[in-house]
Amino acid sequence: MSEDVLVVHGGTPLRGEIQVRGAKNLVSKAMVAAVLGETASTLYDVPAIRDVEIVTGLLEAHGVRVGTGPEGELVMDPANVTRAAVDEINVHAGSSRIPILLCGPLLHRLGHAFIPDLGGCKIGDRPIDFHIQALREFGAVVDKRPDGLHLSAPQRLRGIKYELDYPSVGSTEQVLLTAVLADGVTELRNAAVEPEIVDLICVLQKMGAIIKVHTDRVIEIQGVEKLSGYSHRPIPDRIEAASWGAAALATHGEIFVRGARQADMMTFLNVYRSVGGAFSVDDSPIGGGIRFWHPGGELQPVALETDVHPGLMTDWQQPLVVALTQARGLSIVHETVYERRFGYTTELRQMGANIQLYSECLGGTPCRWGRRNFLHSAVIAGPSKLHAADLQIPDLRAGFSHLIAALAAEGTSRVYGVDRYISRGYEDFDGKLGALGARTERP
């Protein structure tokens, strides 16, 4: 959109304090879980982001009453869940994956569910196939039609033994949200165990679910007859916290991220210190957080590999790469989670970064993309003097990295797509930039 642009005058260290709220990757899933309950649920510390607006619209289209309260409180009453029209789902879905995750709860509540042709990802692509295969195993009947997939449950869904080819977060969420009301026991192997997954399990347990997390990525879910509502305060957003930490490093600044929690960010914090960044943890029960800063001197190159938890989170990779453009020497980043995650580096090279991409696994461990000709390894040579450019944001996390680069660069950049992408996962982005002393403006 022509008006969706932020003008960034770079070269000013970011200094000050910002607040992170509930994790985007948990909040939307907890909202879906509310559909499973027979009574209302209350979710606290919900960030005012577009993904929450999208999920709210989808819930309301299915008859869930959604109300808001002070300081991010969200109350969801599923007493009158109903089948939504295809057009209503399409209006709210956009590029969201939530319609897929709603399938299990809706099959339990109504016996019917619908998955539209989600933006940019055609029905039948592997990420969706994982979900459909699991739902079929539970006993759902899937009918392919021109407008998408229509699912039905002729009888109560049943527990399954299921092993994921890869510990996918989305597939693990799908099984959890479907298994809790299924008949019998579900055993999920090779499950994702990210902090957001554990927090979702906490939500479901509050509702009355029986879920055991075993060693070696095995989760056992004993289906129950009914669930009630919950009251829950989600874990803080570790992706946003790390993004601001990387921004402090790249701009030679200092940012106190109120609400950030050390336990969920240990892998990131180890890398941050290895690169040469400094941080201190405030464990105060009220008002605590993590302070990030550039202590002076040269940043150090590192070799990194992204991985599923407890490895280095793939969403931490992009902001770290921007900081690594300022490290003296060669850094190597091996992306093992997503095969096309380095597309954003084209804009960084345009700004003067020295980044080369390779299809080989340059990390210590071969990964599933190593023989498929995807450019999934990067070598970053630094330090590079970044200069201003016109940037088009391609996606949420890459977009924040572009903004960090624009803030660190000399000159004035124009960054397009801020409202479309950044607002999906970062609350009050303009306000936070202002609080940190960034020189930005809307044309």
Tab-separated table of C-alpha atoms in Angstrom:
chain	number	residue	atom	x	y	z
A	1	MET	CA	0.000	0.000	0.000
A	2	SER	CA	1.433	3.345	-1.010
A	3	GLU	CA	0.581	4.944	2.349
A	4	ASP	CA	1.972	1.993	4.335
A	5	VAL	CA	5.464	3.417	4.712
A	6	LEU	CA	7.733	4.462	7.559
A	7	VAL	CA	10.525	6.963	6.971
A	8	VAL	CA	13.543	6.048	9.101
A	9	HIS	CA	16.413	8.452	9.749
A	10	GLY	CA	19.206	6.067	10.745
A	11	GLY	CA	22.325	6.424	12.821
A	12	THR	CA	20.742	7.074	16.229
A	13	PRO	CA	21.337	4.557	19.054
A	14	LEU	CA	18.081	3.230	20.497
A	15	ARG	CA	17.889	3.961	24.219
A	16	GLY	CA	15.029	3.570	26.670
A	17	GLU	CA	12.414	1.106	27.838
A	18	ILE	CA	9.626	-0.838	26.152
A	19	GLN	CA	7.140	-3.463	27.348
A	20	VAL	CA	6.429	-6.881	25.838
A	21	ARG	CA	3.129	-8.605	26.515
A	22	GLY	CA	1.755	-12.087	25.908
A	23	ALA	CA	3.453	-14.166	23.225
A	24	LYS	CA	1.821	-13.838	19.814
A	25	ASN	CA	2.481	-17.535	19.151
A	26	LEU	CA	0.554	-18.527	22.275
A	27	VAL	CA	-2.227	-15.946	22.448
A	28	SER	CA	-3.843	-16.870	19.125
A	29	LYS	CA	-3.786	-20.592	20.005
A	30	ALA	CA	-5.214	-19.963	23.467
A	31	MET	CA	-8.032	-18.046	21.788
A	32	VAL	CA	-8.764	-21.127	19.659
A	33	ALA	CA	-8.695	-23.325	22.749
A	34	ALA	CA	-11.511	-21.231	24.244
A	35	VAL	CA	-13.862	-22.782	21.640
A	36	LEU	CA	-13.411	-26.159	23.360
A	37	GLY	CA	-14.842	-24.946	26.667
A	38	GLU	CA	-18.451	-24.980	27.820
A	39	THR	CA	-17.953	-21.758	29.780
A	40	ALA	CA	-16.218	-18.453	29.124
A	41	SER	CA	-12.432	-18.056	29.135
A	42	THR	CA	-10.348	-15.034	30.122
A	43	LEU	CA	-6.944	-14.302	28.655
A	44	TYR	CA	-4.810	-11.521	30.155
A	45	ASP	CA	-1.976	-9.383	28.815
A	46	VAL	CA	-3.128	-9.811	25.216
A	47	PRO	CA	-1.140	-7.597	22.816
A	48	ALA	CA	-3.032	-5.250	20.509
A	49	ILE	CA	-1.757	-6.792	17.263
A	50	ARG	CA	-3.442	-7.608	13.984
A	51	ASP	CA	-3.225	-11.373	14.477
A	52	VAL	CA	-5.439	-10.994	17.558
A	53	GLU	CA	-7.897	-8.959	15.478
A	54	ILE	CA	-7.956	-11.702	12.827
A	55	VAL	CA	-8.605	-14.480	15.348
A	56	THR	CA	-11.243	-12.365	17.095
A	57	GLY	CA	-13.042	-11.968	13.780
A	58	LEU	CA	-12.912	-15.705	13.132
A	59	LEU	CA	-14.250	-16.527	16.594
A	60	GLU	CA	-17.073	-14.013	16.255
A	61	ALA	CA	-17.934	-15.428	12.831
A	62	HIS	CA	-18.448	-18.764	14.610
A	63	GLY	CA	-20.711	-17.288	17.259
A	64	VAL	CA	-18.171	-16.790	20.046
A	65	ARG	CA	-18.799	-13.606	22.022
A	66	VAL	CA	-15.516	-11.740	22.468
A	67	GLY	CA	-15.180	-8.855	24.896
A	68	THR	CA	-12.210	-6.762	25.932
A	69	GLY	CA	-11.190	-5.365	29.280
A	70	PRO	CA	-8.517	-3.068	30.672
A	71	GLU	CA	-4.841	-3.750	30.012
A	72	GLY	CA	-5.248	-6.396	27.358
A	73	GLU	CA	-7.932	-8.541	28.942
A	74	LEU	CA	-9.907	-10.736	26.522
A	75	VAL	CA	-13.074	-12.635	27.487
A	76	MET	CA	-14.388	-15.314	25.102
A	77	ASP	CA	-17.778	-16.968	25.583
A	78	PRO	CA	-18.340	-20.023	23.296
A	79	ALA	CA	-21.850	-20.838	24.551
A	80	ASN	CA	-23.407	-20.244	21.123
A	81	VAL	CA	-20.796	-21.634	18.743
A	82	THR	CA	-22.261	-21.961	15.271
A	83	ARG	CA	-21.186	-22.772	11.756
A	84	ALA	CA	-19.754	-19.757	9.903
A	85	ALA	CA	-20.358	-18.929	6.272
A	86	VAL	CA	-17.455	-19.578	3.916
A	87	ASP	CA	-17.329	-15.889	2.964
A	88	GLU	CA	-17.065	-14.860	6.631
A	89	ILE	CA	-14.105	-17.169	7.178
A	90	ASN	CA	-12.369	-15.938	4.031
A	91	VAL	CA	-12.753	-12.300	5.107
A	92	HIS	CA	-10.915	-12.880	8.365
A	93	ALA	CA	-8.489	-15.625	7.407
A	94	GLY	CA	-6.101	-13.801	5.078
A	95	SER	CA	-2.735	-15.518	5.426
A	96	SER	CA	-3.546	-16.819	8.914
A	97	ARG	CA	-3.188	-20.479	9.848
A	98	ILE	CA	-5.898	-20.232	12.511
A	99	PRO	CA	-8.694	-21.745	10.359
A	100	ILE	CA	-6.662	-24.972	10.321
A	101	LEU	CA	-6.283	-25.031	14.098
A	102	LEU	CA	-9.980	-24.321	14.593
A	103	CYS	CA	-10.871	-27.586	12.854
A	104	GLY	CA	-10.475	-29.914	15.837
A	105	PRO	CA	-12.460	-27.727	18.258
A	106	LEU	CA	-15.203	-27.105	15.677
A	107	LEU	CA	-15.470	-30.795	14.804
A	108	HIS	CA	-15.996	-31.522	18.495
A	109	ARG	CA	-18.504	-28.704	19.000
A	110	LEU	CA	-20.415	-28.766	15.695
A	111	GLY	CA	-19.349	-31.816	13.723
A	112	HIS	CA	-18.239	-29.554	10.844
A	113	ALA	CA	-15.243	-27.368	9.985
A	114	PHE	CA	-13.879	-25.532	6.955
A	115	ILE	CA	-10.389	-24.625	5.720
A	116	PRO	CA	-10.276	-21.922	3.027
A	117	ASP	CA	-7.607	-21.625	0.366
A	118	LEU	CA	-5.245	-19.703	2.641
A	119	GLY	CA	-3.403	-16.777	1.119
A	120	GLY	CA	-0.207	-17.789	-0.612
A	121	CYS	CA	-0.361	-21.439	0.466
A	122	LYS	CA	-2.507	-23.626	-1.752
A	123	ILE	CA	-4.486	-26.503	-0.318
A	124	GLY	CA	-2.391	-29.639	-0.610
A	125	ASP	CA	0.997	-28.064	0.159
A	126	ARG	CA	2.908	-30.091	2.723
A	127	PRO	CA	2.409	-27.776	5.742
A	128	ILE	CA	-1.362	-28.181	5.375
A	129	ASP	CA	-1.066	-31.869	4.552
A	130	PHE	CA	0.405	-32.513	8.016
A	131	HIS	CA	-2.750	-31.091	9.608
A	132	ILE	CA	-5.159	-32.887	7.277
A	133	GLN	CA	-3.427	-36.230	7.757
A	134	ALA	CA	-3.681	-35.913	11.541
A	135	LEU	CA	-7.372	-34.936	11.416
A	136	ARG	CA	-8.119	-37.908	9.173
A	137	GLU	CA	-6.363	-40.196	11.649
A	138	PHE	CA	-8.684	-38.872	14.366
A	139	GLY	CA	-11.645	-39.863	12.186
A	140	ALA	CA	-12.495	-36.653	10.330
A	141	VAL	CA	-13.863	-36.920	6.782
A	142	VAL	CA	-12.275	-34.427	4.388
A	143	ASP	CA	-14.111	-33.238	1.288
A	144	LYS	CA	-12.148	-31.186	-1.253
A	145	ARG	CA	-14.229	-28.489	-2.957
A	146	PRO	CA	-13.356	-25.473	-5.121
A	147	ASP	CA	-13.564	-23.064	-2.162
A	148	GLY	CA	-11.386	-25.181	0.162
A	149	LEU	CA	-11.684	-28.213	2.407
A	150	HIS	CA	-14.891	-29.143	4.211
A	151	LEU	CA	-14.426	-31.469	7.180
A	152	SER	CA	-17.004	-33.483	9.081
A	153	ALA	CA	-17.041	-35.874	12.030
A	154	PRO	CA	-19.817	-38.472	11.560
A	155	GLN	CA	-19.036	-39.780	15.047
A	156	ARG	CA	-16.894	-38.771	17.983
A	157	LEU	CA	-13.240	-38.393	17.075
A	158	ARG	CA	-11.016	-41.086	18.553
A	159	GLY	CA	-7.554	-41.068	20.106
A	160	ILE	CA	-4.602	-42.044	17.946
A	161	LYS	CA	-0.936	-42.990	18.032
A	162	TYR	CA	0.813	-40.489	15.824
A	163	GLU	CA	4.417	-39.612	15.058
A	164	LEU	CA	5.428	-36.408	13.320
A	165	ASP	CA	8.079	-36.535	10.603
A	166	TYR	CA	9.404	-33.269	12.032
A	167	PRO	CA	8.626	-31.650	15.423
A	168	SER	CA	6.381	-29.016	13.865
A	169	VAL	CA	4.800	-26.481	16.202
A	170	GLY	CA	1.617	-26.168	14.140
A	171	SER	CA	1.114	-29.922	13.823
A	172	THR	CA	1.685	-30.392	17.564
A	173	GLU	CA	-0.900	-27.690	18.298
A	174	GLN	CA	-3.358	-29.397	15.944
A	175	VAL	CA	-3.038	-32.737	17.714
A	176	LEU	CA	-3.333	-31.165	21.173
A	177	LEU	CA	-6.439	-29.142	20.305
A	178	THR	CA	-8.088	-32.194	18.742
A	179	ALA	CA	-7.022	-34.938	21.155
A	180	VAL	CA	-8.264	-33.349	24.389
A	181	LEU	CA	-11.915	-34.190	23.613
A	182	ALA	CA	-11.288	-37.292	21.513
A	183	ASP	CA	-12.384	-40.725	22.743
A	184	GLY	CA	-9.446	-42.551	24.293
A	185	VAL	CA	-5.735	-41.828	24.580
A	186	THR	CA	-3.603	-40.041	22.016
A	187	GLU	CA	0.148	-40.563	21.952
A	188	LEU	CA	2.089	-37.967	19.965
A	189	ARG	CA	5.732	-38.710	19.199
A	190	ASN	CA	8.401	-36.316	17.930
A	191	ALA	CA	6.287	-33.427	19.207
A	192	ALA	CA	7.377	-29.801	19.410
A	193	VAL	CA	8.165	-28.701	22.970
A	194	GLU	CA	8.569	-24.942	22.538
A	195	PRO	CA	7.662	-22.758	25.551
A	196	GLU	CA	4.498	-21.692	23.719
A	197	ILE	CA	3.494	-25.355	23.349
A	198	VAL	CA	4.026	-25.961	27.066
A	199	ASP	CA	1.983	-22.838	27.821
A	200	LEU	CA	-0.831	-24.098	25.572
A	201	ILE	CA	-0.756	-27.373	27.502
A	202	CYS	CA	-1.098	-25.331	30.707
A	203	VAL	CA	-4.176	-23.623	29.218
A	204	LEU	CA	-5.748	-26.954	28.262
A	205	GLN	CA	-4.976	-28.455	31.673
A	206	LYS	CA	-6.744	-25.521	33.333
A	207	MET	CA	-9.756	-26.384	31.171
A	208	GLY	CA	-9.830	-29.960	32.456
A	209	ALA	CA	-7.568	-31.774	29.980
A	210	ILE	CA	-5.238	-34.596	31.061
A	211	ILE	CA	-1.903	-34.184	29.275
A	212	LYS	CA	1.423	-35.783	30.169
A	213	VAL	CA	4.678	-34.528	28.659
A	214	HIS	CA	7.194	-37.367	28.633
A	215	THR	CA	10.864	-37.349	27.726
A	216	ASP	CA	12.062	-37.669	24.125
A	217	ARG	CA	9.326	-35.418	22.705
A	218	VAL	CA	6.423	-37.710	23.596
A	219	ILE	CA	3.099	-36.174	24.672
A	220	GLU	CA	0.221	-38.306	25.934
A	221	ILE	CA	-3.313	-36.878	25.943
A	222	GLN	CA	-6.187	-38.665	27.667
A	223	GLY	CA	-9.445	-37.535	26.106
A	224	VAL	CA	-12.132	-36.202	28.435
A	225	GLU	CA	-15.877	-35.773	28.040
A	226	LYS	CA	-15.975	-31.991	28.446
A	227	LEU	CA	-13.859	-28.928	29.116
A	228	SER	CA	-14.607	-25.671	30.885
A	229	GLY	CA	-13.234	-22.183	30.372
A	230	TYR	CA	-9.883	-20.980	31.659
A	231	SER	CA	-8.219	-17.917	33.155
A	232	HIS	CA	-4.653	-17.503	31.955
A	233	ARG	CA	-1.791	-15.034	31.676
A	234	PRO	CA	0.463	-16.090	28.767
A	235	ILE	CA	4.235	-16.216	28.743
A	236	PRO	CA	5.866	-13.033	27.420
A	237	ASP	CA	6.781	-12.763	23.745
A	238	ARG	CA	10.351	-14.032	23.510
A	239	ILE	CA	10.569	-13.206	19.792
A	240	GLU	CA	9.757	-9.542	20.284
A	241	ALA	CA	12.095	-9.342	23.286
A	242	ALA	CA	14.983	-10.769	21.267
A	243	SER	CA	14.214	-8.455	18.346
A	244	TRP	CA	14.584	-5.377	20.540
A	245	GLY	CA	17.747	-6.865	22.051
A	246	ALA	CA	19.254	-7.222	18.573
A	247	ALA	CA	18.167	-3.652	17.773
A	248	ALA	CA	20.091	-2.384	20.803
A	249	LEU	CA	23.186	-4.247	19.614
A	250	ALA	CA	22.988	-3.144	15.972
A	251	THR	CA	22.446	0.535	16.826
A	252	HIS	CA	24.998	0.683	19.709
A	253	GLY	CA	22.117	1.405	22.076
A	254	GLU	CA	20.619	0.192	25.343
A	255	ILE	CA	17.060	-1.106	25.736
A	256	PHE	CA	15.295	-2.415	28.833
A	257	VAL	CA	12.672	-4.919	27.660
A	258	ARG	CA	10.179	-4.998	30.511
A	259	GLY	CA	8.406	-8.336	30.755
A	260	ALA	CA	11.142	-10.372	29.010
A	261	ARG	CA	11.887	-13.650	30.783
A	262	GLN	CA	15.309	-15.269	30.956
A	263	ALA	CA	14.118	-18.894	31.109
A	264	ASP	CA	12.536	-18.727	27.647
A	265	MET	CA	15.525	-16.957	26.047
A	266	MET	CA	18.595	-18.777	27.362
A	267	THR	CA	19.799	-19.925	23.932
A	268	PHE	CA	19.424	-16.430	22.506
A	269	LEU	CA	21.171	-14.875	25.494
A	270	ASN	CA	24.149	-17.221	25.092
A	271	VAL	CA	24.527	-16.173	21.449
A	272	TYR	CA	24.028	-12.510	22.350
A	273	ARG	CA	26.896	-12.666	24.841
A	274	SER	CA	29.106	-14.622	22.426
A	275	VAL	CA	28.659	-11.928	19.773
A	276	GLY	CA	29.753	-9.290	22.271
A	277	GLY	CA	26.441	-7.950	23.492
A	278	ALA	CA	25.742	-7.353	27.175
A	279	PHE	CA	22.590	-8.000	29.184
A	280	SER	CA	21.376	-8.035	32.759
A	281	VAL	CA	18.299	-9.769	34.143
A	282	ASP	CA	15.863	-8.163	36.577
A	283	ASP	CA	13.793	-10.906	38.206
A	284	SER	CA	11.436	-8.569	40.048
A	285	PRO	CA	7.927	-10.117	40.049
A	286	ILE	CA	6.468	-6.768	39.005
A	287	GLY	CA	8.291	-4.662	36.462
A	288	GLY	CA	11.144	-7.088	35.818
A	289	GLY	CA	12.735	-7.762	32.470
A	290	ILE	CA	16.047	-7.885	30.597
A	291	ARG	CA	18.317	-4.951	29.769
A	292	PHE	CA	20.255	-5.277	26.502
A	293	TRP	CA	23.116	-3.039	25.434
A	294	HIS	CA	26.206	-2.677	23.268
A	295	PRO	CA	29.131	-2.422	25.711
A	296	GLY	CA	31.522	-0.856	23.198
A	297	GLY	CA	34.367	-2.428	21.271
A	298	GLU	CA	34.069	-4.784	18.315
A	299	LEU	CA	31.396	-7.440	17.925
A	300	GLN	CA	32.642	-10.994	17.403
A	301	PRO	CA	31.702	-13.374	14.568
A	302	VAL	CA	29.909	-16.616	15.444
A	303	ALA	CA	28.694	-19.834	13.826
A	304	LEU	CA	24.987	-20.514	14.415
A	305	GLU	CA	22.406	-23.135	13.557
A	306	THR	CA	18.692	-22.633	14.018
A	307	ASP	CA	16.722	-25.566	15.355
A	308	VAL	CA	13.545	-26.519	17.156
A	309	HIS	CA	13.447	-25.824	20.899
A	310	PRO	CA	15.700	-25.916	22.860
A	311	GLY	CA	17.850	-24.882	19.906
A	312	LEU	CA	18.211	-21.375	18.505
A	313	MET	CA	14.757	-20.228	17.419
A	314	THR	CA	14.417	-19.572	13.689
A	315	ASP	CA	12.609	-16.289	14.394
A	316	TRP	CA	15.717	-15.044	16.242
A	317	GLN	CA	17.875	-15.590	13.187
A	318	GLN	CA	16.912	-12.517	11.134
A	319	PRO	CA	17.523	-9.802	13.746
A	320	LEU	CA	20.783	-11.515	14.769
A	321	VAL	CA	22.021	-11.487	11.171
A	322	VAL	CA	21.612	-7.704	11.066
A	323	ALA	CA	23.762	-7.407	14.195
A	324	LEU	CA	26.307	-9.832	12.707
A	325	THR	CA	26.844	-7.518	9.727
A	326	GLN	CA	28.642	-5.319	12.285
A	327	ALA	CA	30.893	-8.087	13.659
A	328	ARG	CA	34.533	-8.222	12.566
A	329	GLY	CA	35.178	-11.422	10.624
A	330	LEU	CA	33.104	-14.212	9.093
A	331	SER	CA	29.893	-15.452	10.701
A	332	ILE	CA	28.064	-18.553	9.519
A	333	VAL	CA	24.322	-19.092	9.962
A	334	HIS	CA	22.761	-22.444	9.049
A	335	GLU	CA	18.946	-22.323	8.852
A	336	THR	CA	17.478	-25.790	9.454
A	337	VAL	CA	13.801	-24.989	10.127
A	338	TYR	CA	12.622	-23.090	7.018
A	339	GLU	CA	14.104	-23.616	3.597
A	340	ARG	CA	13.552	-20.103	2.222
A	341	ARG	CA	14.209	-17.932	5.261
A	342	PHE	CA	17.100	-15.912	3.821
A	343	GLY	CA	15.126	-14.028	1.176
A	344	TYR	CA	15.289	-10.864	3.278
A	345	THR	CA	19.085	-10.667	2.852
A	346	THR	CA	18.632	-9.267	-0.665
A	347	GLU	CA	17.634	-5.931	0.888
A	348	LEU	CA	20.470	-6.112	3.421
A	349	ARG	CA	22.975	-6.537	0.577
A	350	GLN	CA	21.357	-3.557	-1.131
A	351	MET	CA	22.210	-1.587	2.028
A	352	GLY	CA	25.865	-2.623	1.910
A	353	ALA	CA	25.904	-5.886	3.901
A	354	ASN	CA	28.305	-8.577	2.696
A	355	ILE	CA	26.182	-11.747	2.795
A	356	GLN	CA	26.595	-14.834	0.612
A	357	LEU	CA	24.039	-17.651	0.491
A	358	TYR	CA	24.750	-21.335	-0.049
A	359	SER	CA	22.698	-24.475	-0.591
A	360	GLU	CA	25.150	-26.615	1.404
A	361	CYS	CA	24.747	-27.252	5.138
A	362	LEU	CA	27.500	-25.029	6.500
A	363	GLY	CA	26.715	-25.850	10.103
A	364	GLY	CA	28.000	-28.805	12.051
A	365	THR	CA	24.915	-30.936	11.354
A	366	PRO	CA	23.431	-31.905	7.969
A	367	CYS	CA	19.754	-30.955	7.783
A	368	ARG	CA	16.713	-31.935	5.735
A	369	TRP	CA	17.332	-29.083	3.228
A	370	GLY	CA	20.915	-30.056	2.451
A	371	ARG	CA	20.168	-32.097	-0.684
A	372	ARG	CA	17.298	-30.048	-2.044
A	373	ASN	CA	19.144	-27.041	-3.494
A	374	PHE	CA	17.648	-24.453	-1.107
A	375	LEU	CA	19.799	-21.468	-0.167
A	376	HIS	CA	19.660	-22.165	3.554
A	377	SER	CA	23.160	-21.234	4.782
A	378	ALA	CA	24.605	-17.732	4.991
A	379	VAL	CA	28.110	-16.365	5.412
A	380	ILE	CA	28.241	-12.799	6.722
A	381	ALA	CA	31.480	-10.823	6.416
A	382	GLY	CA	31.816	-7.718	8.541
A	383	PRO	CA	31.825	-5.118	9.708
A	384	SER	CA	29.803	-3.528	6.900
A	385	LYS	CA	28.878	0.116	6.734
A	386	LEU	CA	25.118	0.080	6.116
A	387	HIS	CA	23.565	2.861	4.088
A	388	ALA	CA	19.942	3.923	3.631
A	389	ALA	CA	17.675	2.345	1.014
A	390	ASP	CA	14.048	1.904	0.044
A	391	LEU	CA	12.934	-1.409	1.527
A	392	GLN	CA	9.884	-3.574	0.838
A	393	ILE	CA	9.014	-5.815	3.784
A	394	PRO	CA	8.344	-9.433	2.668
A	395	ASP	CA	7.092	-10.889	5.963
A	396	LEU	CA	6.746	-10.223	9.684
A	397	ARG	CA	10.119	-11.259	11.112
A	398	ALA	CA	12.177	-10.203	8.100
A	399	GLY	CA	10.390	-6.860	8.266
A	400	PHE	CA	11.604	-6.153	11.782
A	401	SER	CA	15.130	-6.990	10.641
A	402	HIS	CA	14.846	-4.506	7.771
A	403	LEU	CA	13.780	-1.860	10.243
A	404	ILE	CA	16.731	-2.635	12.520
A	405	ALA	CA	19.033	-2.253	9.514
A	406	ALA	CA	17.400	1.056	8.569
A	407	LEU	CA	17.827	2.308	12.140
A	408	ALA	CA	21.502	1.306	12.130
A	409	ALA	CA	22.262	2.679	8.644
A	410	GLU	CA	23.507	6.104	7.660
A	411	GLY	CA	20.914	8.248	5.923
A	412	THR	CA	17.148	8.090	5.463
A	413	SER	CA	15.359	4.893	4.458
A	414	ARG	CA	11.766	4.365	3.397
A	415	VAL	CA	10.360	1.076	4.659
A	416	TYR	CA	7.192	-0.173	2.952
A	417	GLY	CA	4.718	-2.698	4.410
A	418	VAL	CA	5.080	-1.754	8.089
A	419	ASP	CA	1.355	-1.745	8.848
A	420	ARG	CA	0.677	-4.833	6.759
A	421	TYR	CA	3.350	-6.999	8.349
A	422	ILE	CA	4.893	-5.494	11.495
A	423	SER	CA	1.517	-4.821	13.113
A	424	ARG	CA	0.759	-8.558	12.914
A	425	GLY	CA	3.181	-9.294	15.720
A	426	TYR	CA	4.455	-6.066	17.299
A	427	GLU	CA	2.159	-3.948	19.434
A	428	ASP	CA	2.341	-0.129	19.111
A	429	PHE	CA	5.465	-0.304	16.998
A	430	ASP	CA	5.558	3.423	16.213
A	431	GLY	CA	5.063	4.305	19.872
A	432	LYS	CA	7.869	2.005	21.001
A	433	LEU	CA	10.250	3.436	18.430
A	434	GLY	CA	9.413	6.904	19.698
A	435	ALA	CA	10.038	5.844	23.304
A	436	LEU	CA	13.488	4.619	22.287
A	437	GLY	CA	14.444	7.858	20.584
A	438	ALA	CA	14.265	6.577	17.022
A	439	ARG	CA	13.914	9.284	14.397
A	440	THR	CA	10.991	8.076	12.289
A	441	GLU	CA	8.002	9.647	10.629
A	442	ARG	CA	4.964	8.842	8.560
A	443	PRO	CA	4.859	10.728	5.235
